[in-house]
């Protein structure tokens, strides 16, 4: 699944921002070169301040691509620290530096697919559904969220995907249970593509051990193109960089107990 598309740095203009509750937001940037090249499963590095204004924060923030069309790149943001707070506070019309598309994404589906997303990990799977869904033999979408505070995010996903199954930890939205519980209940032999917290991915691999699973990993990283080795994960074939060798991995390859 190694990408053959080279990345670029592009000035990206924030054109829309939609709050989705509980520290979540959907952001749209105008970045035509990156949008044209982007494929599901890839990501961008977003540098919230222009070089002319400041170098603080110095490092960009990796963001999964939640959609790319018509010259626009979409991301979903979850507040998790100073960097994401700065991005969340950006005004409409501001220009940021965006690097992408980065990493290797999901290949075109060859059979039935179940998409399993946990929390904000749903975002790249929304792009999968939009890009591959119309031509896929069958594609179901399973998402797990913590509680009703995520209802706006669930509604946003519901407007974009077909065959959506929603489960929540406290049962306040959809069925009660986790994304893994949902996948176990609904699994019928299809290939699984997934993204979410490591604990969720590890549990999914263990509980549906018979399934062919491709997992998109989330790690902190500095450069996004394999230079700093800050996002290395252990695999059966030695250490691999999430940014360059992933973020999508065959789950059989990943040493889950060492993550």
PDB file of C-alpha atoms in Angstrom:
ATOM      1  CA  UNK A   1       0.000   0.000   0.000  1.00  0.00           C
ATOM      2  CA  UNK A   2       3.024   2.307  -0.221  1.00  0.00           C
ATOM      3  CA  UNK A   3       2.000   5.612  -1.752  1.00  0.00           C
ATOM      4  CA  UNK A   4       3.581   6.568  -5.062  1.00  0.00           C
ATOM      5  CA  UNK A   5       2.344  10.138  -4.728  1.00  0.00           C
ATOM      6  CA  UNK A   6       4.864  12.700  -3.537  1.00  0.00           C
ATOM      7  CA  UNK A   7       3.810  15.232  -0.958  1.00  0.00           C
ATOM      8  CA  UNK A   8       4.108  18.987  -1.131  1.00  0.00           C
ATOM      9  CA  UNK A   9       3.924  21.983   1.177  1.00  0.00           C
ATOM     10  CA  UNK A  10       1.027  24.254   0.332  1.00  0.00           C
ATOM     11  CA  UNK A  11      -0.580  27.362   1.759  1.00  0.00           C
ATOM     12  CA  UNK A  12      -3.981  26.185   2.976  1.00  0.00           C
ATOM     13  CA  UNK A  13      -6.784  28.670   3.609  1.00  0.00           C
ATOM     14  CA  UNK A  14      -9.313  27.813   6.307  1.00  0.00           C
ATOM     15  CA  UNK A  15     -12.680  28.170   4.565  1.00  0.00           C
ATOM     16  CA  UNK A  16     -15.126  26.555   6.987  1.00  0.00           C
ATOM     17  CA  UNK A  17     -15.282  25.469  10.623  1.00  0.00           C
ATOM     18  CA  UNK A  18     -18.143  23.489  12.113  1.00  0.00           C
ATOM     19  CA  UNK A  19     -18.211  22.810  15.874  1.00  0.00           C
ATOM     20  CA  UNK A  20     -19.278  19.233  16.601  1.00  0.00           C
ATOM     21  CA  UNK A  21     -19.507  19.319  20.402  1.00  0.00           C
ATOM     22  CA  UNK A  22     -17.293  17.967  23.191  1.00  0.00           C
ATOM     23  CA  UNK A  23     -14.114  19.632  21.891  1.00  0.00           C
ATOM     24  CA  UNK A  24     -14.653  18.346  18.343  1.00  0.00           C
ATOM     25  CA  UNK A  25     -14.777  20.290  15.087  1.00  0.00           C
ATOM     26  CA  UNK A  26     -14.814  19.763  11.345  1.00  0.00           C
ATOM     27  CA  UNK A  27     -12.438  22.064   9.449  1.00  0.00           C
ATOM     28  CA  UNK A  28     -12.193  22.649   5.702  1.00  0.00           C
ATOM     29  CA  UNK A  29      -9.068  24.076   4.078  1.00  0.00           C
ATOM     30  CA  UNK A  30      -8.618  25.143   0.488  1.00  0.00           C
ATOM     31  CA  UNK A  31      -5.491  23.288  -0.638  1.00  0.00           C
ATOM     32  CA  UNK A  32      -5.997  22.229  -4.272  1.00  0.00           C
ATOM     33  CA  UNK A  33      -2.710  20.399  -4.879  1.00  0.00           C
ATOM     34  CA  UNK A  34      -2.999  18.267  -1.772  1.00  0.00           C
ATOM     35  CA  UNK A  35      -6.719  17.653  -2.280  1.00  0.00           C
ATOM     36  CA  UNK A  36      -6.170  16.387  -5.814  1.00  0.00           C
ATOM     37  CA  UNK A  37      -3.504  13.880  -4.750  1.00  0.00           C
ATOM     38  CA  UNK A  38      -5.047  12.694  -1.473  1.00  0.00           C
ATOM     39  CA  UNK A  39      -6.205   9.105  -1.044  1.00  0.00           C
ATOM     40  CA  UNK A  40      -8.128   7.487   1.857  1.00  0.00           C
ATOM     41  CA  UNK A  41      -5.927   6.672   4.833  1.00  0.00           C
ATOM     42  CA  UNK A  42      -3.382   9.406   4.144  1.00  0.00           C
ATOM     43  CA  UNK A  43      -2.827  12.396   6.388  1.00  0.00           C
ATOM     44  CA  UNK A  44      -1.481  15.952   6.424  1.00  0.00           C
ATOM     45  CA  UNK A  45       0.804  17.867   8.755  1.00  0.00           C
ATOM     46  CA  UNK A  46      -0.799  21.167   9.691  1.00  0.00           C
ATOM     47  CA  UNK A  47       1.278  24.124  10.866  1.00  0.00           C
ATOM     48  CA  UNK A  48      -1.225  26.551  12.367  1.00  0.00           C
ATOM     49  CA  UNK A  49       0.798  29.753  12.125  1.00  0.00           C
ATOM     50  CA  UNK A  50       2.404  31.211   9.024  1.00  0.00           C
ATOM     51  CA  UNK A  51       6.182  31.330   8.917  1.00  0.00           C
ATOM     52  CA  UNK A  52       6.049  35.094   8.692  1.00  0.00           C
ATOM     53  CA  UNK A  53       4.282  35.418  12.035  1.00  0.00           C
ATOM     54  CA  UNK A  54       5.897  32.844  14.233  1.00  0.00           C
ATOM     55  CA  UNK A  55       7.626  29.481  14.563  1.00  0.00           C
ATOM     56  CA  UNK A  56       5.603  28.609  17.629  1.00  0.00           C
ATOM     57  CA  UNK A  57       4.511  25.877  17.687  1.00  0.00           C
ATOM     58  CA  UNK A  58       7.556  24.629  15.830  1.00  0.00           C
ATOM     59  CA  UNK A  59       6.159  21.249  14.852  1.00  0.00           C
ATOM     60  CA  UNK A  60       3.091  20.539  12.815  1.00  0.00           C
ATOM     61  CA  UNK A  61       0.214  18.379  13.938  1.00  0.00           C
ATOM     62  CA  UNK A  62      -0.662  15.198  12.024  1.00  0.00           C
ATOM     63  CA  UNK A  63      -4.300  15.149  10.935  1.00  0.00           C
ATOM     64  CA  UNK A  64      -6.073  12.320   9.132  1.00  0.00           C
ATOM     65  CA  UNK A  65      -7.764  13.416   5.921  1.00  0.00           C
ATOM     66  CA  UNK A  66     -11.532  13.131   6.396  1.00  0.00           C
ATOM     67  CA  UNK A  67     -12.375  14.243   2.885  1.00  0.00           C
ATOM     68  CA  UNK A  68     -10.776  15.716  -0.239  1.00  0.00           C
ATOM     69  CA  UNK A  69     -12.673  17.063  -3.222  1.00  0.00           C
ATOM     70  CA  UNK A  70     -13.107  20.240  -5.226  1.00  0.00           C
ATOM     71  CA  UNK A  71      -9.778  21.614  -4.057  1.00  0.00           C
ATOM     72  CA  UNK A  72     -10.675  21.261  -0.369  1.00  0.00           C
ATOM     73  CA  UNK A  73      -9.068  19.132   2.340  1.00  0.00           C
ATOM     74  CA  UNK A  74     -11.224  18.258   5.341  1.00  0.00           C
ATOM     75  CA  UNK A  75     -10.081  17.225   8.798  1.00  0.00           C
ATOM     76  CA  UNK A  76     -11.794  16.445  12.094  1.00  0.00           C
ATOM     77  CA  UNK A  77     -10.206  17.950  15.160  1.00  0.00           C
ATOM     78  CA  UNK A  78     -10.332  16.772  18.768  1.00  0.00           C
ATOM     79  CA  UNK A  79      -8.870  19.135  21.356  1.00  0.00           C
ATOM     80  CA  UNK A  80      -5.918  17.368  22.931  1.00  0.00           C
ATOM     81  CA  UNK A  81      -3.415  20.070  23.864  1.00  0.00           C
ATOM     82  CA  UNK A  82      -1.968  23.434  22.919  1.00  0.00           C
ATOM     83  CA  UNK A  83      -1.424  22.648  19.240  1.00  0.00           C
ATOM     84  CA  UNK A  84      -4.973  21.520  18.572  1.00  0.00           C
ATOM     85  CA  UNK A  85      -6.313  24.417  20.660  1.00  0.00           C
ATOM     86  CA  UNK A  86      -4.457  26.862  18.394  1.00  0.00           C
ATOM     87  CA  UNK A  87      -5.837  25.167  15.290  1.00  0.00           C
ATOM     88  CA  UNK A  88      -9.348  25.185  16.769  1.00  0.00           C
ATOM     89  CA  UNK A  89      -9.116  28.938  17.414  1.00  0.00           C
ATOM     90  CA  UNK A  90      -8.048  29.887  13.882  1.00  0.00           C
ATOM     91  CA  UNK A  91     -10.374  32.382  12.168  1.00  0.00           C
ATOM     92  CA  UNK A  92     -11.969  31.739   8.817  1.00  0.00           C
ATOM     93  CA  UNK A  93      -9.741  32.992   6.005  1.00  0.00           C
ATOM     94  CA  UNK A  94      -6.407  32.441   7.739  1.00  0.00           C
ATOM     95  CA  UNK A  95      -3.654  30.762   5.738  1.00  0.00           C
ATOM     96  CA  UNK A  96      -1.646  27.895   7.263  1.00  0.00           C
ATOM     97  CA  UNK A  97       1.130  25.714   5.958  1.00  0.00           C
ATOM     98  CA  UNK A  98      -0.096  22.219   5.135  1.00  0.00           C
ATOM     99  CA  UNK A  99       2.157  19.320   4.145  1.00  0.00           C
ATOM    100  CA  UNK A 100       0.683  16.341   2.383  1.00  0.00           C
ATOM    101  CA  UNK A 101      -0.701  14.030   1.358  1.00  0.00           C
ATOM    102  CA  UNK A 102       1.508  11.820   3.520  1.00  0.00           C
ATOM    103  CA  UNK A 103       1.770   8.113   4.223  1.00  0.00           C
ATOM    104  CA  UNK A 104       0.262   5.046   2.662  1.00  0.00           C
ATOM    105  CA  UNK A 105      -3.481   4.682   2.592  1.00  0.00           C
ATOM    106  CA  UNK A 106      -6.019   1.944   2.036  1.00  0.00           C
ATOM    107  CA  UNK A 107      -5.947   0.147  -1.307  1.00  0.00           C
ATOM    108  CA  UNK A 108      -9.076  -0.211  -3.399  1.00  0.00           C
ATOM    109  CA  UNK A 109     -11.349  -2.850  -1.832  1.00  0.00           C
ATOM    110  CA  UNK A 110     -11.524  -6.245  -3.508  1.00  0.00           C
ATOM    111  CA  UNK A 111     -14.418  -7.632  -1.499  1.00  0.00           C
ATOM    112  CA  UNK A 112     -16.790  -6.843   1.332  1.00  0.00           C
ATOM    113  CA  UNK A 113     -15.481  -4.323   3.873  1.00  0.00           C
ATOM    114  CA  UNK A 114     -16.456  -3.439   7.425  1.00  0.00           C
ATOM    115  CA  UNK A 115     -15.149  -0.052   8.581  1.00  0.00           C
ATOM    116  CA  UNK A 116     -14.655   0.125  12.356  1.00  0.00           C
ATOM    117  CA  UNK A 117     -13.853   3.484  13.929  1.00  0.00           C
ATOM    118  CA  UNK A 118     -13.425   4.510  17.540  1.00  0.00           C
ATOM    119  CA  UNK A 119     -13.857   8.151  18.577  1.00  0.00           C
ATOM    120  CA  UNK A 120     -12.082  10.653  16.350  1.00  0.00           C
ATOM    121  CA  UNK A 121     -10.503   7.651  14.577  1.00  0.00           C
ATOM    122  CA  UNK A 122     -13.684   7.587  12.526  1.00  0.00           C
ATOM    123  CA  UNK A 123     -12.447  10.548  10.449  1.00  0.00           C
ATOM    124  CA  UNK A 124     -10.219   8.757   7.886  1.00  0.00           C
ATOM    125  CA  UNK A 125     -12.870   6.063   7.440  1.00  0.00           C
ATOM    126  CA  UNK A 126     -15.369   8.724   6.382  1.00  0.00           C
ATOM    127  CA  UNK A 127     -12.994   9.507   3.491  1.00  0.00           C
ATOM    128  CA  UNK A 128     -12.775   5.769   2.724  1.00  0.00           C
ATOM    129  CA  UNK A 129     -16.554   5.542   2.547  1.00  0.00           C
ATOM    130  CA  UNK A 130     -16.883   8.547   0.252  1.00  0.00           C
ATOM    131  CA  UNK A 131     -14.014   7.531  -2.035  1.00  0.00           C
ATOM    132  CA  UNK A 132     -14.461   3.758  -2.307  1.00  0.00           C
ATOM    133  CA  UNK A 133     -18.027   3.231  -1.082  1.00  0.00           C
ATOM    134  CA  UNK A 134     -19.839   3.752  -4.410  1.00  0.00           C
ATOM    135  CA  UNK A 135     -17.696   1.116  -6.171  1.00  0.00           C
ATOM    136  CA  UNK A 136     -17.191  -1.343  -3.306  1.00  0.00           C
ATOM    137  CA  UNK A 137     -19.074  -4.667  -3.399  1.00  0.00           C
ATOM    138  CA  UNK A 138     -20.303  -4.027   0.146  1.00  0.00           C
ATOM    139  CA  UNK A 139     -19.224  -1.557   2.819  1.00  0.00           C
ATOM    140  CA  UNK A 140     -20.646  -1.263   6.339  1.00  0.00           C
ATOM    141  CA  UNK A 141     -19.628   1.445   8.784  1.00  0.00           C
ATOM    142  CA  UNK A 142     -19.371   0.830  12.534  1.00  0.00           C
ATOM    143  CA  UNK A 143     -18.512   3.646  14.929  1.00  0.00           C
ATOM    144  CA  UNK A 144     -18.128   3.740  18.686  1.00  0.00           C
ATOM    145  CA  UNK A 145     -18.346   6.880  20.827  1.00  0.00           C
ATOM    146  CA  UNK A 146     -18.213   7.489  24.582  1.00  0.00           C
ATOM    147  CA  UNK A 147     -21.512   9.272  25.284  1.00  0.00           C
ATOM    148  CA  UNK A 148     -24.229  11.665  24.096  1.00  0.00           C
ATOM    149  CA  UNK A 149     -21.748  14.545  24.057  1.00  0.00           C
ATOM    150  CA  UNK A 150     -20.621  13.112  20.719  1.00  0.00           C
ATOM    151  CA  UNK A 151     -24.099  13.301  19.165  1.00  0.00           C
ATOM    152  CA  UNK A 152     -23.228  16.189  16.820  1.00  0.00           C
ATOM    153  CA  UNK A 153     -20.225  14.262  15.559  1.00  0.00           C
ATOM    154  CA  UNK A 154     -22.365  11.149  15.040  1.00  0.00           C
ATOM    155  CA  UNK A 155     -24.893  13.214  13.085  1.00  0.00           C
ATOM    156  CA  UNK A 156     -22.096  14.674  10.948  1.00  0.00           C
ATOM    157  CA  UNK A 157     -20.869  11.167  10.114  1.00  0.00           C
ATOM    158  CA  UNK A 158     -24.442  10.019   9.472  1.00  0.00           C
ATOM    159  CA  UNK A 159     -24.869  12.645   6.763  1.00  0.00           C
ATOM    160  CA  UNK A 160     -21.833  11.312   4.916  1.00  0.00           C
ATOM    161  CA  UNK A 161     -21.880   7.517   5.058  1.00  0.00           C
ATOM    162  CA  UNK A 162     -24.247   4.676   4.271  1.00  0.00           C
ATOM    163  CA  UNK A 163     -25.088   1.626   6.403  1.00  0.00           C
ATOM    164  CA  UNK A 164     -23.957   3.287   9.650  1.00  0.00           C
ATOM    165  CA  UNK A 165     -24.084   1.365  12.954  1.00  0.00           C
ATOM    166  CA  UNK A 166     -23.558   3.519  16.061  1.00  0.00           C
ATOM    167  CA  UNK A 167     -22.667   2.148  19.499  1.00  0.00           C
ATOM    168  CA  UNK A 168     -21.875   4.178  22.618  1.00  0.00           C
ATOM    169  CA  UNK A 169     -20.216   3.195  25.879  1.00  0.00           C
ATOM    170  CA  UNK A 170     -23.191   4.283  27.993  1.00  0.00           C
ATOM    171  CA  UNK A 171     -25.918   3.359  25.505  1.00  0.00           C
ATOM    172  CA  UNK A 172     -27.114   6.961  25.115  1.00  0.00           C
ATOM    173  CA  UNK A 173     -26.621   6.833  21.316  1.00  0.00           C
ATOM    174  CA  UNK A 174     -27.414   3.689  19.330  1.00  0.00           C
ATOM    175  CA  UNK A 175     -26.604   0.337  20.902  1.00  0.00           C
ATOM    176  CA  UNK A 176     -24.717   0.036  24.202  1.00  0.00           C
ATOM    177  CA  UNK A 177     -21.105  -1.070  23.896  1.00  0.00           C
ATOM    178  CA  UNK A 178     -17.804  -0.225  22.300  1.00  0.00           C
ATOM    179  CA  UNK A 179     -16.810  -0.166  18.647  1.00  0.00           C
ATOM    180  CA  UNK A 180     -15.176  -3.554  19.208  1.00  0.00           C
ATOM    181  CA  UNK A 181     -18.375  -4.952  20.736  1.00  0.00           C
ATOM    182  CA  UNK A 182     -20.230  -3.730  17.660  1.00  0.00           C
ATOM    183  CA  UNK A 183     -17.730  -5.261  15.266  1.00  0.00           C
ATOM    184  CA  UNK A 184     -17.909  -8.613  17.057  1.00  0.00           C
ATOM    185  CA  UNK A 185     -21.712  -8.581  16.954  1.00  0.00           C
ATOM    186  CA  UNK A 186     -21.924  -7.640  13.270  1.00  0.00           C
ATOM    187  CA  UNK A 187     -18.921  -9.448  11.793  1.00  0.00           C
ATOM    188  CA  UNK A 188     -19.790 -11.821   8.966  1.00  0.00           C
ATOM    189  CA  UNK A 189     -16.494 -12.684   7.340  1.00  0.00           C
ATOM    190  CA  UNK A 190     -15.637  -9.437   5.599  1.00  0.00           C
ATOM    191  CA  UNK A 191     -12.274  -7.644   5.645  1.00  0.00           C
ATOM    192  CA  UNK A 192     -12.000  -5.032   8.421  1.00  0.00           C
ATOM    193  CA  UNK A 193     -10.463  -1.581   8.018  1.00  0.00           C
ATOM    194  CA  UNK A 194     -10.122   0.259  11.297  1.00  0.00           C
ATOM    195  CA  UNK A 195      -8.779   3.321  13.090  1.00  0.00           C
ATOM    196  CA  UNK A 196      -8.916   4.370  16.727  1.00  0.00           C
ATOM    197  CA  UNK A 197      -7.001   4.204  20.010  1.00  0.00           C
ATOM    198  CA  UNK A 198      -4.330   1.491  20.264  1.00  0.00           C
ATOM    199  CA  UNK A 199      -6.234  -0.299  23.052  1.00  0.00           C
ATOM    200  CA  UNK A 200      -9.264  -0.535  20.788  1.00  0.00           C
ATOM    201  CA  UNK A 201      -7.252  -1.823  17.841  1.00  0.00           C
ATOM    202  CA  UNK A 202      -5.464  -4.393  19.995  1.00  0.00           C
ATOM    203  CA  UNK A 203      -8.770  -5.644  21.380  1.00  0.00           C
ATOM    204  CA  UNK A 204     -10.297  -5.841  17.902  1.00  0.00           C
ATOM    205  CA  UNK A 205      -7.389  -7.920  16.582  1.00  0.00           C
ATOM    206  CA  UNK A 206      -7.618 -10.316  19.520  1.00  0.00           C
ATOM    207  CA  UNK A 207     -11.402 -10.718  19.561  1.00  0.00           C
ATOM    208  CA  UNK A 208     -11.832 -11.230  15.798  1.00  0.00           C
ATOM    209  CA  UNK A 209      -8.596 -13.114  15.234  1.00  0.00           C
ATOM    210  CA  UNK A 210      -9.941 -14.855  12.133  1.00  0.00           C
ATOM    211  CA  UNK A 211     -10.468 -11.593  10.231  1.00  0.00           C
ATOM    212  CA  UNK A 212      -8.123  -9.918   7.791  1.00  0.00           C
ATOM    213  CA  UNK A 213      -7.647  -6.507   9.406  1.00  0.00           C
ATOM    214  CA  UNK A 214      -5.930  -3.358   8.174  1.00  0.00           C
ATOM    215  CA  UNK A 215      -5.366  -0.811  10.927  1.00  0.00           C
ATOM    216  CA  UNK A 216      -4.514   2.882  10.627  1.00  0.00           C
ATOM    217  CA  UNK A 217      -2.221   3.823  13.514  1.00  0.00           C
ATOM    218  CA  UNK A 218      -2.065   7.202  15.223  1.00  0.00           C
ATOM    219  CA  UNK A 219       1.290   8.355  16.656  1.00  0.00           C
ATOM    220  CA  UNK A 220       2.976  11.594  17.556  1.00  0.00           C
ATOM    221  CA  UNK A 221       5.424  12.647  14.840  1.00  0.00           C
ATOM    222  CA  UNK A 222       7.591  15.609  13.913  1.00  0.00           C
ATOM    223  CA  UNK A 223       8.270  15.647  10.177  1.00  0.00           C
ATOM    224  CA  UNK A 224       5.619  13.369   8.660  1.00  0.00           C
ATOM    225  CA  UNK A 225       7.855  11.940   5.922  1.00  0.00           C
ATOM    226  CA  UNK A 226      10.204   9.532   7.673  1.00  0.00           C
ATOM    227  CA  UNK A 227      13.140  11.752   8.526  1.00  0.00           C
ATOM    228  CA  UNK A 228      12.929  11.979  12.311  1.00  0.00           C
ATOM    229  CA  UNK A 229      11.934   8.376  13.189  1.00  0.00           C
ATOM    230  CA  UNK A 230       9.767   9.741  15.987  1.00  0.00           C
ATOM    231  CA  UNK A 231       6.776   7.558  15.147  1.00  0.00           C
ATOM    232  CA  UNK A 232       8.419   4.128  14.906  1.00  0.00           C
ATOM    233  CA  UNK A 233       6.345   1.103  15.921  1.00  0.00           C
ATOM    234  CA  UNK A 234       7.468  -2.506  16.432  1.00  0.00           C
ATOM    235  CA  UNK A 235       6.428  -4.988  13.757  1.00  0.00           C
ATOM    236  CA  UNK A 236       7.222  -8.581  12.867  1.00  0.00           C
ATOM    237  CA  UNK A 237       9.494  -7.177  10.150  1.00  0.00           C
ATOM    238  CA  UNK A 238      11.367  -4.804  12.453  1.00  0.00           C
ATOM    239  CA  UNK A 239      10.718  -1.200  13.469  1.00  0.00           C
ATOM    240  CA  UNK A 240       8.623   0.739  10.966  1.00  0.00           C
ATOM    241  CA  UNK A 241       7.690   4.398  10.667  1.00  0.00           C
ATOM    242  CA  UNK A 242       3.989   5.155  10.929  1.00  0.00           C
ATOM    243  CA  UNK A 243       4.358   8.269   8.772  1.00  0.00           C
ATOM    244  CA  UNK A 244       6.172   6.628   5.872  1.00  0.00           C
ATOM    245  CA  UNK A 245       5.546   2.877   6.116  1.00  0.00           C
ATOM    246  CA  UNK A 246       1.986   3.432   7.372  1.00  0.00           C
ATOM    247  CA  UNK A 247      -0.190   4.716   8.813  1.00  0.00           C
ATOM    248  CA  UNK A 248      -2.140   1.740   7.432  1.00  0.00           C
ATOM    249  CA  UNK A 249      -0.654  -1.629   8.412  1.00  0.00           C
ATOM    250  CA  UNK A 250      -1.691  -5.229   8.045  1.00  0.00           C
ATOM    251  CA  UNK A 251      -2.687  -5.990  11.645  1.00  0.00           C
ATOM    252  CA  UNK A 252      -0.842  -9.314  11.506  1.00  0.00           C
ATOM    253  CA  UNK A 253       2.408  -7.422  11.078  1.00  0.00           C
ATOM    254  CA  UNK A 254       2.086  -5.179  14.152  1.00  0.00           C
ATOM    255  CA  UNK A 255       3.487  -6.310  17.533  1.00  0.00           C
ATOM    256  CA  UNK A 256       0.454  -5.184  19.514  1.00  0.00           C
ATOM    257  CA  UNK A 257       1.783  -6.277  22.912  1.00  0.00           C
ATOM    258  CA  UNK A 258       4.749  -3.918  22.515  1.00  0.00           C
ATOM    259  CA  UNK A 259       2.708  -0.826  21.663  1.00  0.00           C
TER     260      UNK A 259
END
